[in-house]
């Protein structure tokens, strides 16, 4: 059947046959490359950085990874001690690699290791004294070499801390929850969260972090909207940015967001939402 098809192409359209021959040659070349690649060494190697049911942790969620100005790889995530729920006794753990991810230092708890804020108001999972330290977001400052880490506690307060030594030690956390207050003019939020993933530094030097907030019942993750916060003084102070993804239209309840700067200097957000349309939002 394939030969007959080629004959018809030749009789009707010589150029079409030439295109077909080129396609066959390209396909054969691709197949040869595939067969050769199948016998080659894998380009990617799997390395488990955080393994569930180890280190006294039931599960690890909400990961992020950045590479510092010195080339150190920092991997971090939520360490959910007793269950996989978004609420419960949760810590933020970090591991460092100074050889491009081949080997990793032991993981350690980094966020909010001092005074605890026990007890989620409506979502108790692990008892009255639980503390949910959630949604870690790191930003590498290429101008100063510092790494900034933002995270939340009990989805109701937001903190910022800084590392001057490539993630070995971290400064005392600073409460920046007041940064979110301007958003109340449109949404009287009960839940706030950063990220997840990582923030970015723009070419201008500005640090930008995507955030989401929920304004339904206390402790609930929807209705929700997504926005940004930013810093123009190397993370000393933070301000509320725009809310490009409000809870409007058919793409409702936007929440977790990733951010990048495009070549023309504009900023793109790629957003998760739980609307019936089941679509990603890009703005």
XYZ file of N, CA and C in Angstrom:
849
model
N 0.834 -1.209 0.000
C 0.000 0.000 0.000
C 0.866 1.255 0.000
N 2.024 1.174 0.716
C 2.893 2.339 0.752
C 3.445 2.656 -0.625
N 3.818 1.596 -1.442
C 4.339 1.841 -2.776
C 3.306 2.461 -3.687
N 2.085 1.971 -3.651
C 0.999 2.525 -4.457
C 0.777 3.983 -4.115
N 0.836 4.306 -2.842
C 0.644 5.695 -2.401
C 1.740 6.587 -2.971
N 2.967 6.086 -3.009
C 4.066 6.866 -3.548
C 3.899 7.071 -5.055
N 3.443 6.072 -5.764
C 3.223 6.197 -7.214
C 2.186 7.259 -7.506
N 1.105 7.268 -6.773
C 0.071 8.289 -6.982
C 0.642 9.674 -6.727
N 1.434 9.818 -5.703
C 2.039 11.107 -5.426
C 2.948 11.530 -6.579
N 3.677 10.563 -7.110
C 4.600 10.878 -8.192
C 3.849 11.326 -9.443
N 2.755 10.652 -9.770
C 1.991 10.994 -10.954
C 1.288 12.330 -10.785
N 0.797 12.598 -9.597
C 0.012 13.808 -9.393
C 0.862 15.022 -9.034
N 1.921 14.759 -8.304
C 2.659 15.910 -7.799
C 4.089 15.495 -7.502
N 4.995 15.822 -8.393
C 6.395 15.430 -8.223
C 6.982 16.031 -6.947
N 6.619 17.275 -6.688
C 7.151 17.942 -5.502
C 6.702 17.247 -4.224
N 5.481 16.729 -4.265
C 4.977 16.035 -3.079
C 5.800 14.795 -2.792
N 6.207 14.102 -3.865
C 7.013 12.893 -3.670
C 8.382 13.256 -3.093
N 8.954 14.343 -3.605
C 10.252 14.773 -3.086
C 10.144 15.062 -1.590
N 9.042 15.724 -1.213
C 8.844 16.010 0.212
C 8.710 14.718 0.993
N 8.030 13.743 0.397
C 7.833 12.454 1.059
C 9.172 11.746 1.249
N 10.016 11.781 0.201
C 11.330 11.142 0.290
C 12.165 11.802 1.383
N 12.107 13.139 1.428
C 12.842 13.853 2.466
C 12.356 13.443 3.850
N 11.042 13.267 3.975
C 10.464 12.865 5.250
C 10.970 11.489 5.661
N 11.029 10.563 4.672
C 11.526 9.215 4.963
C 12.970 9.269 5.419
N 13.781 10.100 4.736
C 15.192 10.217 5.107
C 15.328 10.774 6.515
N 14.551 11.822 6.810
C 14.597 12.417 8.142
C 14.147 11.426 9.200
N 13.089 10.653 8.869
C 12.596 9.654 9.810
C 13.648 8.589 10.072
N 14.322 8.152 9.004
C 15.374 7.155 9.159
C 16.524 7.701 9.994
N 16.859 8.967 9.764
C 17.927 9.581 10.544
C 17.546 9.666 12.011
N 16.287 10.031 12.258
C 15.815 10.123 13.636
C 15.833 8.762 14.310
N 15.447 7.720 13.553
C 15.447 6.364 14.104
C 16.868 5.923 14.431
N 17.802 6.236 13.534
C 19.197 5.869 13.785
C 19.725 6.577 15.026
N 19.354 7.845 15.162
C 19.775 8.605 16.347
C 19.189 8.008 17.611
N 17.918 7.596 17.534
C 17.253 6.994 18.690
C 17.932 5.692 19.096
N 18.244 4.845 18.096
C 18.887 3.568 18.393
C 20.273 3.779 18.977
N 20.973 4.782 18.447
C 22.294 5.085 18.972
C 22.199 5.620 20.391
N 21.195 6.472 20.636
C 21.017 7.055 21.956
C 20.616 6.010 22.980
N 19.877 4.983 22.516
C 19.419 3.949 23.441
C 20.583 3.194 24.050
N 21.707 3.128 23.309
C 22.881 2.423 23.800
C 23.856 3.348 24.515
N 23.567 4.637 24.491
C 24.460 5.605 25.120
C 24.155 5.718 26.611
N 25.042 6.370 27.322
C 24.837 6.593 28.742
C 23.708 7.601 28.949
N 22.882 7.427 29.975
C 21.774 8.360 30.202
C 22.281 9.764 30.503
N 21.582 10.759 29.961
C 21.972 12.139 30.188
C 21.546 12.618 31.568
N 20.514 12.006 32.127
C 20.019 12.384 33.442
C 20.176 11.223 34.403
N 20.553 11.534 35.609
C 20.665 10.531 36.647
C 19.729 10.893 37.794
N 19.051 9.903 38.327
C 18.115 10.122 39.419
C 18.851 10.129 40.745
N 18.552 11.124 41.556
C 19.153 11.239 42.879
C 18.068 11.693 43.844
N 17.652 10.828 44.736
C 16.594 11.171 45.683
C 17.163 12.069 46.771
N 16.654 13.283 46.845
C 17.161 14.260 47.810
C 16.383 14.197 49.120
N 15.060 14.065 49.033
C 14.209 13.924 50.213
C 13.362 12.664 50.044
N 13.511 11.711 50.922
C 12.789 10.441 50.831
C 11.738 10.362 51.930
N 10.512 10.035 51.550
C 9.419 9.912 52.519
C 9.746 8.853 53.562
N 9.173 9.055 54.738
C 9.346 8.114 55.854
C 10.809 7.954 56.264
N 11.554 9.046 56.188
C 12.919 9.092 56.707
C 13.071 10.345 57.554
N 14.078 10.357 58.406
C 14.353 11.517 59.252
C 13.151 11.906 60.118
N 12.292 10.933 60.414
C 11.122 11.226 61.226
C 10.044 12.002 60.502
N 10.096 12.016 59.172
C 9.150 12.778 58.357
C 8.289 11.821 57.549
N 6.976 12.035 57.608
C 6.051 11.176 56.866
C 6.111 11.448 55.364
N 6.104 12.713 54.981
C 6.130 13.038 53.554
C 6.765 14.402 53.339
N 7.249 14.612 52.116
C 7.838 15.887 51.715
C 7.020 16.450 50.561
N 6.691 17.727 50.676
C 5.870 18.375 49.647
C 6.402 19.781 49.377
N 5.838 20.406 48.347
C 6.093 21.815 48.008
C 7.599 22.086 47.874
N 8.273 21.426 46.925
C 9.722 21.597 46.783
C 10.096 22.865 46.028
N 11.323 23.272 46.225
C 11.895 24.375 45.467
C 13.385 24.148 45.325
N 13.994 24.751 44.326
C 15.434 24.588 44.119
C 15.987 25.840 43.454
N 17.140 26.305 43.938
C 17.818 27.454 43.345
C 19.310 27.160 43.297
N 20.006 27.891 42.439
C 21.459 27.811 42.350
C 22.014 29.177 42.717
N 22.903 29.220 43.684
C 23.432 30.481 44.168
C 24.437 31.070 43.182
N 24.874 32.292 43.466
C 25.854 32.949 42.610
C 27.176 32.187 42.584
N 27.463 31.422 43.636
C 28.692 30.632 43.701
C 28.522 29.236 43.109
N 27.303 28.901 42.683
C 27.060 27.600 42.082
C 26.560 26.537 43.030
N 26.312 26.886 44.275
C 25.764 25.928 45.235
C 24.292 25.681 44.939
N 23.899 24.422 44.920
C 22.502 24.064 44.686
C 21.808 23.930 46.039
N 20.708 24.644 46.202
C 19.913 24.578 47.425
C 18.555 23.971 47.095
N 18.250 22.838 47.701
C 16.943 22.194 47.543
C 16.222 22.261 48.881
N 14.954 22.633 48.848
C 14.207 22.834 50.088
C 12.764 22.411 49.875
N 12.053 22.170 50.955
C 10.663 21.725 50.836
C 10.001 21.720 52.206
N 8.693 21.466 52.192
C 7.970 21.222 53.431
C 8.250 19.796 53.891
N 8.559 19.634 55.165
C 8.731 18.313 55.770
C 7.523 18.072 56.675
N 6.598 17.268 56.188
C 5.334 17.031 56.890
C 5.492 15.815 57.801
N 5.521 16.070 59.097
C 5.980 15.059 60.042
C 5.031 13.880 60.212
N 3.740 14.135 60.373
C 2.824 13.072 60.794
C 1.822 12.633 59.742
N 1.637 13.413 58.696
C 0.691 13.059 57.645
C 1.046 13.847 56.392
N 0.227 13.710 55.364
C 0.484 14.412 54.107
C -0.382 15.648 53.939
N -1.110 16.020 54.958
C -2.040 17.145 54.880
C -1.299 18.474 54.773
N -1.974 19.464 54.181
C -1.433 20.818 54.139
C -1.367 21.433 55.532
N -2.123 20.884 56.447
C -2.174 21.378 57.823
C -1.607 20.307 58.748
N -0.912 20.728 59.765
C -0.329 19.787 60.705
C 1.039 20.269 61.141
N 1.796 19.396 61.765
C 3.157 19.734 62.188
C 4.075 19.655 60.971
N 4.443 20.819 60.455
C 5.238 20.904 59.226
C 6.454 21.792 59.466
N 7.598 21.348 58.987
C 8.839 22.110 59.061
C 9.328 22.409 57.642
N 10.312 23.283 57.529
C 10.976 23.518 56.245
C 12.393 22.968 56.343
N 12.728 22.040 55.451
C 14.048 21.419 55.438
C 14.815 21.815 54.179
N 16.135 21.818 54.302
C 17.002 22.224 53.193
C 18.206 21.292 53.108
N 18.657 21.044 51.862
C 19.903 20.328 51.618
C 20.743 21.116 50.615
N 22.061 21.067 50.784
C 22.998 21.798 49.930
C 23.864 20.832 49.132
N 24.191 21.248 47.921
C 25.140 20.501 47.095
C 26.133 21.481 46.494
N 27.403 21.198 46.648
C 28.442 22.067 46.096
C 29.131 21.450 44.883
N 28.597 20.325 44.406
C 29.180 19.681 43.223
C 28.139 19.424 42.138
N 27.211 20.357 42.010
C 26.227 20.255 40.936
C 25.160 19.215 41.150
N 24.937 18.795 42.385
C 23.883 17.834 42.676
C 24.338 16.389 42.724
N 25.644 16.140 42.595
C 26.136 14.759 42.670
C 26.037 14.220 44.093
N 26.433 15.036 45.042
C 26.325 14.657 46.452
C 25.644 15.779 47.217
N 25.043 15.412 48.339
C 24.262 16.378 49.111
C 24.635 16.320 50.584
N 24.673 17.484 51.203
C 24.877 17.544 52.643
C 23.621 17.053 53.354
N 23.758 16.711 54.614
C 22.615 16.255 55.391
C 21.548 17.339 55.450
N 20.298 16.928 55.443
C 19.215 17.899 55.503
C 19.095 18.476 56.905
N 18.592 19.705 56.956
C 18.407 20.348 58.246
C 17.184 21.246 58.213
N 16.611 21.432 59.369
C 15.482 22.330 59.538
C 16.014 23.752 59.564
N 15.413 24.636 58.753
C 15.969 25.987 58.658
C 14.999 27.091 59.039
N 13.709 26.885 58.871
C 12.759 27.992 59.026
C 12.043 27.920 60.367
N 12.056 29.021 61.061
C 11.338 29.169 62.320
C 11.729 28.096 63.329
N 13.001 28.119 63.654
C 13.531 27.161 64.622
C 13.454 27.690 66.051
N 13.002 28.928 66.219
C 12.924 29.528 67.549
C 11.530 29.472 68.134
N 10.943 30.642 68.371
C 9.623 30.744 68.992
C 8.572 30.105 68.099
N 7.741 29.280 68.691
C 6.691 28.601 67.944
C 5.381 29.377 68.034
N 4.583 29.241 66.981
C 3.224 29.775 66.978
C 2.282 28.590 66.876
N 1.969 28.000 68.012
C 1.215 26.755 68.006
C -0.250 26.968 67.676
N -0.817 25.925 67.098
C -2.258 25.846 66.945
C -2.832 26.573 65.758
N -3.177 25.839 64.712
C -3.939 26.428 63.618
C -5.358 26.681 64.104
N -5.951 27.801 63.747
C -7.257 28.162 64.316
C -8.385 27.200 63.988
N -8.382 26.619 62.808
C -9.522 25.776 62.425
C -9.129 24.445 61.816
N -7.837 24.215 61.631
C -7.396 23.021 60.914
C -6.400 22.210 61.736
N -6.803 21.792 62.908
C -5.910 21.014 63.760
C -5.809 19.585 63.238
N -4.589 19.149 62.977
C -4.352 17.789 62.492
C -3.502 16.981 63.466
N -2.575 17.655 64.138
C -1.628 16.946 64.993
C -1.701 17.407 66.447
N -2.789 18.028 66.839
C -2.928 18.443 68.222
C -2.873 19.947 68.400
N -3.059 20.381 69.637
C -3.157 21.803 69.937
C -1.845 22.549 69.728
N -0.716 21.863 69.811
C 0.573 22.547 69.763
C 1.255 22.449 68.401
N 0.513 22.057 67.391
C 1.113 21.942 66.064
C 1.552 23.298 65.536
N 2.503 23.286 64.627
C 2.932 24.497 63.933
C 3.142 24.165 62.463
N 2.386 24.820 61.600
C 2.492 24.603 60.161
C 3.397 25.672 59.560
N 4.617 25.297 59.237
C 5.544 26.198 58.545
C 5.500 25.812 57.073
N 4.974 26.685 56.252
C 4.587 26.268 54.903
C 5.110 27.181 53.802
N 5.116 26.629 52.596
C 5.377 27.342 51.346
C 6.693 28.125 51.327
N 7.831 27.431 51.486
C 9.115 28.128 51.388
C 9.407 28.574 49.957
N 9.925 29.783 49.822
C 10.280 30.340 48.513
C 11.635 31.029 48.640
N 12.613 30.588 47.871
C 13.945 31.195 47.893
C 14.143 32.092 46.681
N 14.930 33.144 46.863
C 15.302 34.044 45.774
C 16.796 34.310 45.873
N 17.520 34.091 44.802
C 18.950 34.380 44.769
C 19.147 35.821 44.327
N 19.862 36.589 45.143
C 20.168 37.973 44.808
C 21.528 38.010 44.120
N 21.534 38.213 42.817
C 22.772 38.188 42.038
C 23.648 39.410 42.309
N 23.065 40.462 42.844
C 23.837 41.671 43.106
C 24.626 41.583 44.404
N 24.026 40.981 45.434
C 24.682 40.891 46.738
C 25.244 39.507 47.030
N 24.749 38.484 46.313
C 25.148 37.117 46.593
C 24.332 36.462 47.685
N 23.438 37.217 48.315
C 22.608 36.673 49.387
C 21.490 35.805 48.827
N 20.959 34.954 49.680
C 19.767 34.173 49.352
C 18.677 34.572 50.327
N 17.530 34.926 49.806
C 16.383 35.283 50.634
C 15.414 34.108 50.663
N 14.836 33.879 51.816
C 13.846 32.810 51.965
C 12.597 33.388 52.617
N 11.467 33.249 51.922
C 10.176 33.628 52.480
C 9.382 32.372 52.779
N 8.603 32.401 53.830
C 7.753 31.265 54.190
C 6.608 31.776 55.048
N 5.622 30.938 55.250
C 4.458 31.313 56.048
C 4.305 30.374 57.240
N 3.545 30.821 58.224
C 3.212 29.987 59.377
C 1.703 29.957 59.527
N 1.182 28.739 59.593
C -0.256 28.527 59.762
C -1.083 29.241 58.695
N -0.479 29.488 57.533
C -1.183 30.161 56.431
C -1.765 31.506 56.859
N -1.155 32.133 57.859
C -1.708 33.395 58.347
C -0.653 34.469 58.580
N 0.624 34.086 58.632
C 1.698 35.052 58.818
C 2.833 34.708 57.860
N 3.529 35.746 57.401
C 4.618 35.552 56.439
C 5.917 36.114 57.014
N 7.012 35.381 56.802
C 8.310 35.767 57.336
C 9.370 35.753 56.242
N 10.417 36.544 56.468
C 11.545 36.602 55.548
C 12.840 36.421 56.334
N 13.768 35.655 55.774
C 15.094 35.541 56.373
C 16.129 35.517 55.257
N 17.397 35.627 55.632
C 18.447 35.800 54.628
C 19.666 34.957 55.003
N 20.347 34.454 53.987
C 21.610 33.748 54.192
C 22.718 34.483 53.453
N 23.819 34.748 54.165
C 24.973 35.409 53.564
C 26.095 34.432 53.230
N 25.882 33.139 53.512
C 26.946 32.156 53.312
C 26.475 30.950 52.504
N 25.696 31.223 51.472
C 25.254 30.168 50.547
C 24.382 29.115 51.219
N 23.551 29.545 52.151
C 22.572 28.641 52.741
C 23.057 27.837 53.926
N 24.258 28.125 54.431
C 24.755 27.393 55.601
C 24.040 27.857 56.860
N 23.958 29.161 57.030
C 23.244 29.733 58.172
C 22.237 30.754 57.674
N 21.256 31.053 58.539
C 20.181 31.962 58.162
C 19.941 32.984 59.260
N 19.544 34.175 58.855
C 19.283 35.251 59.804
C 18.005 34.994 60.593
N 17.810 35.774 61.614
C 16.571 35.709 62.378
C 15.413 36.137 61.476
N 14.323 35.388 61.451
C 13.207 35.741 60.562
C 12.541 37.053 60.952
N 12.100 37.766 59.933
C 11.401 39.041 60.122
C 9.962 38.877 59.656
N 9.025 39.300 60.472
C 7.609 39.197 60.128
C 7.258 40.265 59.097
N 6.823 39.838 57.908
C 6.463 40.784 56.843
C 4.977 40.665 56.479
N 4.183 40.153 57.420
C 2.755 39.949 57.142
C 2.058 41.240 56.746
N 2.531 42.372 57.276
C 1.904 43.657 56.951
C 1.945 43.945 55.457
N 2.871 43.318 54.746
C 2.963 43.499 53.293
C 1.670 43.099 52.598
N 0.948 42.158 53.175
C -0.259 41.619 52.550
C -1.512 42.447 52.849
N -1.418 43.382 53.770
C -2.601 44.134 54.183
C -3.267 44.906 53.045
N -2.520 45.532 52.107
C -3.194 46.255 51.019
C -4.133 45.390 50.186
N -3.892 44.090 50.154
C -4.777 43.216 49.385
C -6.166 43.120 50.006
N -6.283 43.468 51.276
C -7.590 43.402 51.946
C -8.589 44.385 51.350
N -8.095 45.404 50.671
C -8.997 46.365 50.046
C -9.899 45.681 49.031
N -9.396 44.594 48.434
C -10.202 43.857 47.465
C -10.672 42.523 48.017
N -9.790 41.839 48.762
C -10.129 40.528 49.331
C -9.717 40.497 50.797
N -10.670 40.332 51.669
C -10.394 40.261 53.106
C -9.917 38.851 53.443
N -8.654 38.592 53.183
C -8.109 37.241 53.233
C -8.033 36.681 54.652
N -8.159 35.363 54.722
C -7.943 34.611 55.952
C -6.757 33.665 55.830
N -6.321 33.421 54.596
C -5.200 32.522 54.326
C -4.241 33.214 53.369
N -2.937 33.147 53.671
C -1.920 33.654 52.752
C -0.839 32.590 52.572
N -0.256 32.564 51.385
C 0.823 31.616 51.110
C 1.715 32.176 50.014
N 2.990 31.917 50.118
C 3.953 32.322 49.102
C 4.160 31.190 48.101
N 4.521 31.580 46.879
C 4.931 30.608 45.868
C 3.854 29.669 45.372
N 4.236 28.378 45.284
C 5.460 27.747 45.794
C 6.617 27.848 44.808
N 7.688 27.075 45.063
C 8.823 27.054 44.149
C 9.879 28.072 44.527
N 10.057 29.089 43.684
C 11.071 30.102 43.960
C 10.616 31.439 43.413
N 11.199 32.507 43.928
C 10.984 33.832 43.388
C 12.088 34.152 42.395
N 12.085 35.380 41.883
C 13.096 35.768 40.900
C 13.622 37.162 41.204
N 14.785 37.454 40.647
C 15.315 38.809 40.634
C 15.284 39.307 39.199
N 14.635 40.432 38.984
C 14.555 40.998 37.648
C 15.884 41.634 37.251
N 16.023 41.941 35.978
C 17.236 42.588 35.493
C 17.468 43.922 36.198
N 16.394 44.545 36.629
C 16.490 45.823 37.328
C 17.003 45.669 38.755
N 17.050 44.435 39.258
C 17.454 44.191 40.636
C 16.297 43.927 41.571
N 15.090 44.177 41.118
C 13.902 43.961 41.957
C 13.703 42.475 42.246
N 13.364 42.157 43.480
C 13.010 40.801 43.878
C 11.497 40.662 43.824
N 11.008 39.595 43.208
C 9.566 39.396 43.051
C 9.197 37.984 43.490
N 8.131 37.884 44.279
C 7.649 36.595 44.770
C 6.160 36.481 44.474
N 5.719 35.421 43.810
C 4.279 35.208 43.625
C 3.655 34.733 44.928
N 2.433 35.154 45.175
C 1.725 34.747 46.390
C 0.279 34.429 46.031
N -0.413 33.746 46.914
C -1.854 33.570 46.749
C -2.519 33.729 48.102
N -3.762 34.102 48.061
C -4.518 34.310 49.288
C -5.937 33.799 49.115
N -6.522 33.384 50.217
C -7.900 32.886 50.213
C -8.725 33.724 51.177
N -9.955 33.971 50.814
C -10.781 34.896 51.591
C -12.140 34.298 51.933
N -12.188 32.978 52.030
C -13.423 32.321 52.456
C -13.426 32.136 53.957
N -13.841 30.967 54.399
C -13.826 30.667 55.820
C -12.380 30.543 56.294
N -12.101 30.900 57.544
C -10.736 30.751 58.062
C -10.227 29.324 57.892
N -9.045 29.202 57.329
C -8.457 27.888 57.138
C -8.743 27.251 55.796
N -9.695 27.770 55.037
C -10.020 27.199 53.732
C -9.123 27.805 52.646
N -8.860 27.033 51.589
C -7.965 27.479 50.532
C -8.698 28.125 49.356
N -9.965 28.310 49.443
C -10.721 29.007 48.413
C -12.000 29.572 49.015
N -12.557 30.600 48.361
C -12.146 31.275 47.124
C -10.745 31.878 47.265
N -10.047 31.986 46.139
C -8.660 32.427 46.187
C -8.335 33.360 45.030
N -7.214 34.063 45.174
C -6.708 34.955 44.133
C -5.189 34.962 44.227
N -4.527 35.339 43.135
C -3.063 35.322 43.102
C -2.521 36.711 42.810
N -1.388 37.016 43.419
C -0.783 38.334 43.271
C 0.735 38.204 43.400
N 1.408 39.326 43.587
C 2.853 39.333 43.791
C 3.214 40.307 44.900
N 4.351 40.063 45.540
C 4.973 41.050 46.410
C 6.389 41.263 45.895
N 6.990 42.421 46.206
C 8.299 42.721 45.641
C 9.137 43.555 46.608
N 10.434 43.577 46.350
C 11.364 44.374 47.146
C 12.342 45.076 46.223
N 12.538 46.371 46.459
C 13.505 47.153 45.691
C 14.725 47.538 46.522
N 14.840 46.974 47.728
C 15.979 47.290 48.592
C 16.674 46.023 49.089
N 16.799 45.059 48.178
C 17.499 43.808 48.485
C 16.880 43.042 49.648
N 15.560 43.060 49.706
C 14.858 42.243 50.679
C 14.696 42.850 52.053
N 15.113 44.098 52.240
C 14.945 44.730 53.558
C 13.473 44.998 53.844
N 12.759 45.470 52.840
C 11.326 45.707 52.977
C 10.610 45.128 51.768
N 9.344 44.795 51.963
C 8.535 44.203 50.893
C 7.246 44.999 50.726
N 6.773 45.053 49.482
C 5.555 45.791 49.166
C 4.592 44.911 48.374
N 3.310 45.221 48.494
C 2.298 44.506 47.718
C 2.354 44.961 46.266
N 2.334 44.006 45.353
C 2.332 44.322 43.937
C 0.931 44.272 43.357
N 0.864 43.978 42.072
C -0.421 43.886 41.403
C -1.112 42.563 41.737
N -2.411 42.517 41.460
C -3.160 41.274 41.551
C -3.648 40.932 40.146
N -2.769 40.353 39.317
C -3.139 40.067 37.928
C -4.107 38.912 37.784
N -4.266 38.111 38.839
C -5.135 36.935 38.761
C -6.167 36.968 39.883
N -7.172 37.824 39.753
C -8.258 37.834 40.736
C -9.203 36.666 40.496
N -10.085 36.457 41.413
C -11.069 35.378 41.270
C -12.237 35.892 40.437
N -12.045 35.906 39.121
C -13.060 36.449 38.228
C -13.202 35.564 36.994
N -14.392 35.552 36.415
C -14.625 34.821 35.180
C -14.627 33.318 35.376
N -14.485 32.595 34.249
C -14.559 31.139 34.307
C -13.297 30.510 34.886
N -12.191 31.233 34.857
C -10.954 30.717 35.442
C -10.868 31.152 36.896
N -11.704 30.583 37.729
C -11.791 31.014 39.113
C -10.794 30.336 40.026
N -10.654 30.902 41.209
C -9.817 30.361 42.281
C -8.366 30.109 41.863
N -7.691 31.102 41.286
C -6.261 30.931 41.016
C -5.490 30.868 42.325
N -4.417 30.072 42.359
C -3.654 29.978 43.608
C -2.152 29.861 43.325
N -1.586 28.654 43.369
C -0.134 28.500 43.268
C 0.393 28.994 41.918
N 1.494 29.742 41.968
C 1.981 30.423 40.771
C 3.496 30.321 40.650
N 3.971 30.122 39.425
C 5.395 30.210 39.110
C 5.627 31.472 38.289
N 6.837 32.019 38.387
C 7.117 33.316 37.795
C 8.438 33.286 37.041
N 8.505 34.041 35.932
C 9.757 34.164 35.188
C 9.787 35.511 34.479
N 10.977 36.005 34.186
C 11.138 37.230 33.412
C 11.478 36.857 31.976
N 10.761 37.440 31.028
C 10.987 37.162 29.616
C 12.109 38.038 29.063
N 12.538 37.724 27.854
C 13.678 38.423 27.261
C 13.414 39.911 27.046
N 12.135 40.278 26.902
C 11.805 41.688 26.690
C 11.620 42.446 27.996
N 11.882 41.795 29.135
C 11.761 42.454 30.425
C 10.407 42.324 31.083
N 9.436 41.775 30.369
C 8.123 41.561 30.975
C 8.163 40.326 31.869
N 7.188 40.219 32.751
C 7.130 39.119 33.710
C 5.929 38.240 33.393
N 6.138 36.933 33.360
C 5.056 35.994 33.078
C 4.767 35.148 34.308
N 3.490 34.981 34.597
C 3.031 34.117 35.674
C 2.320 32.909 35.078
N 2.647 31.734 35.550
C 1.955 30.503 35.165
C 1.260 29.982 36.409
N -0.057 29.878 36.329
C -0.860 29.721 37.537
C -1.711 28.463 37.545
N -1.805 27.864 38.692
C -2.713 26.740 38.928
C -4.055 27.291 39.400
N -5.134 26.671 38.957
C -6.446 27.066 39.463
C -7.323 25.829 39.563
N -8.391 25.952 40.284
C -9.271 24.800 40.518
C -10.651 25.040 39.929
N -10.701 25.810 38.859
C -11.975 26.057 38.208
C -12.415 24.825 37.430
N -13.681 24.801 37.041
C -14.214 23.671 36.292
C -13.570 23.537 34.919
N -13.027 24.622 34.408
C -12.419 24.579 33.079
C -11.131 23.758 33.058
N -10.505 23.583 34.238
C -9.273 22.790 34.339
C -8.207 23.275 33.363
N -7.873 24.537 33.466
C -6.879 25.126 32.582
C -5.791 25.820 33.401
N -4.592 25.917 32.806
C -3.538 26.726 33.376
C -3.760 28.175 32.963
N -3.483 29.101 33.856
C -3.603 30.514 33.551
C -2.218 31.096 33.330
N -2.057 31.861 32.261
C -0.793 32.518 31.967
C -1.083 33.987 31.728
N -0.359 34.854 32.419
C -0.574 36.284 32.255
C 0.759 37.005 32.242
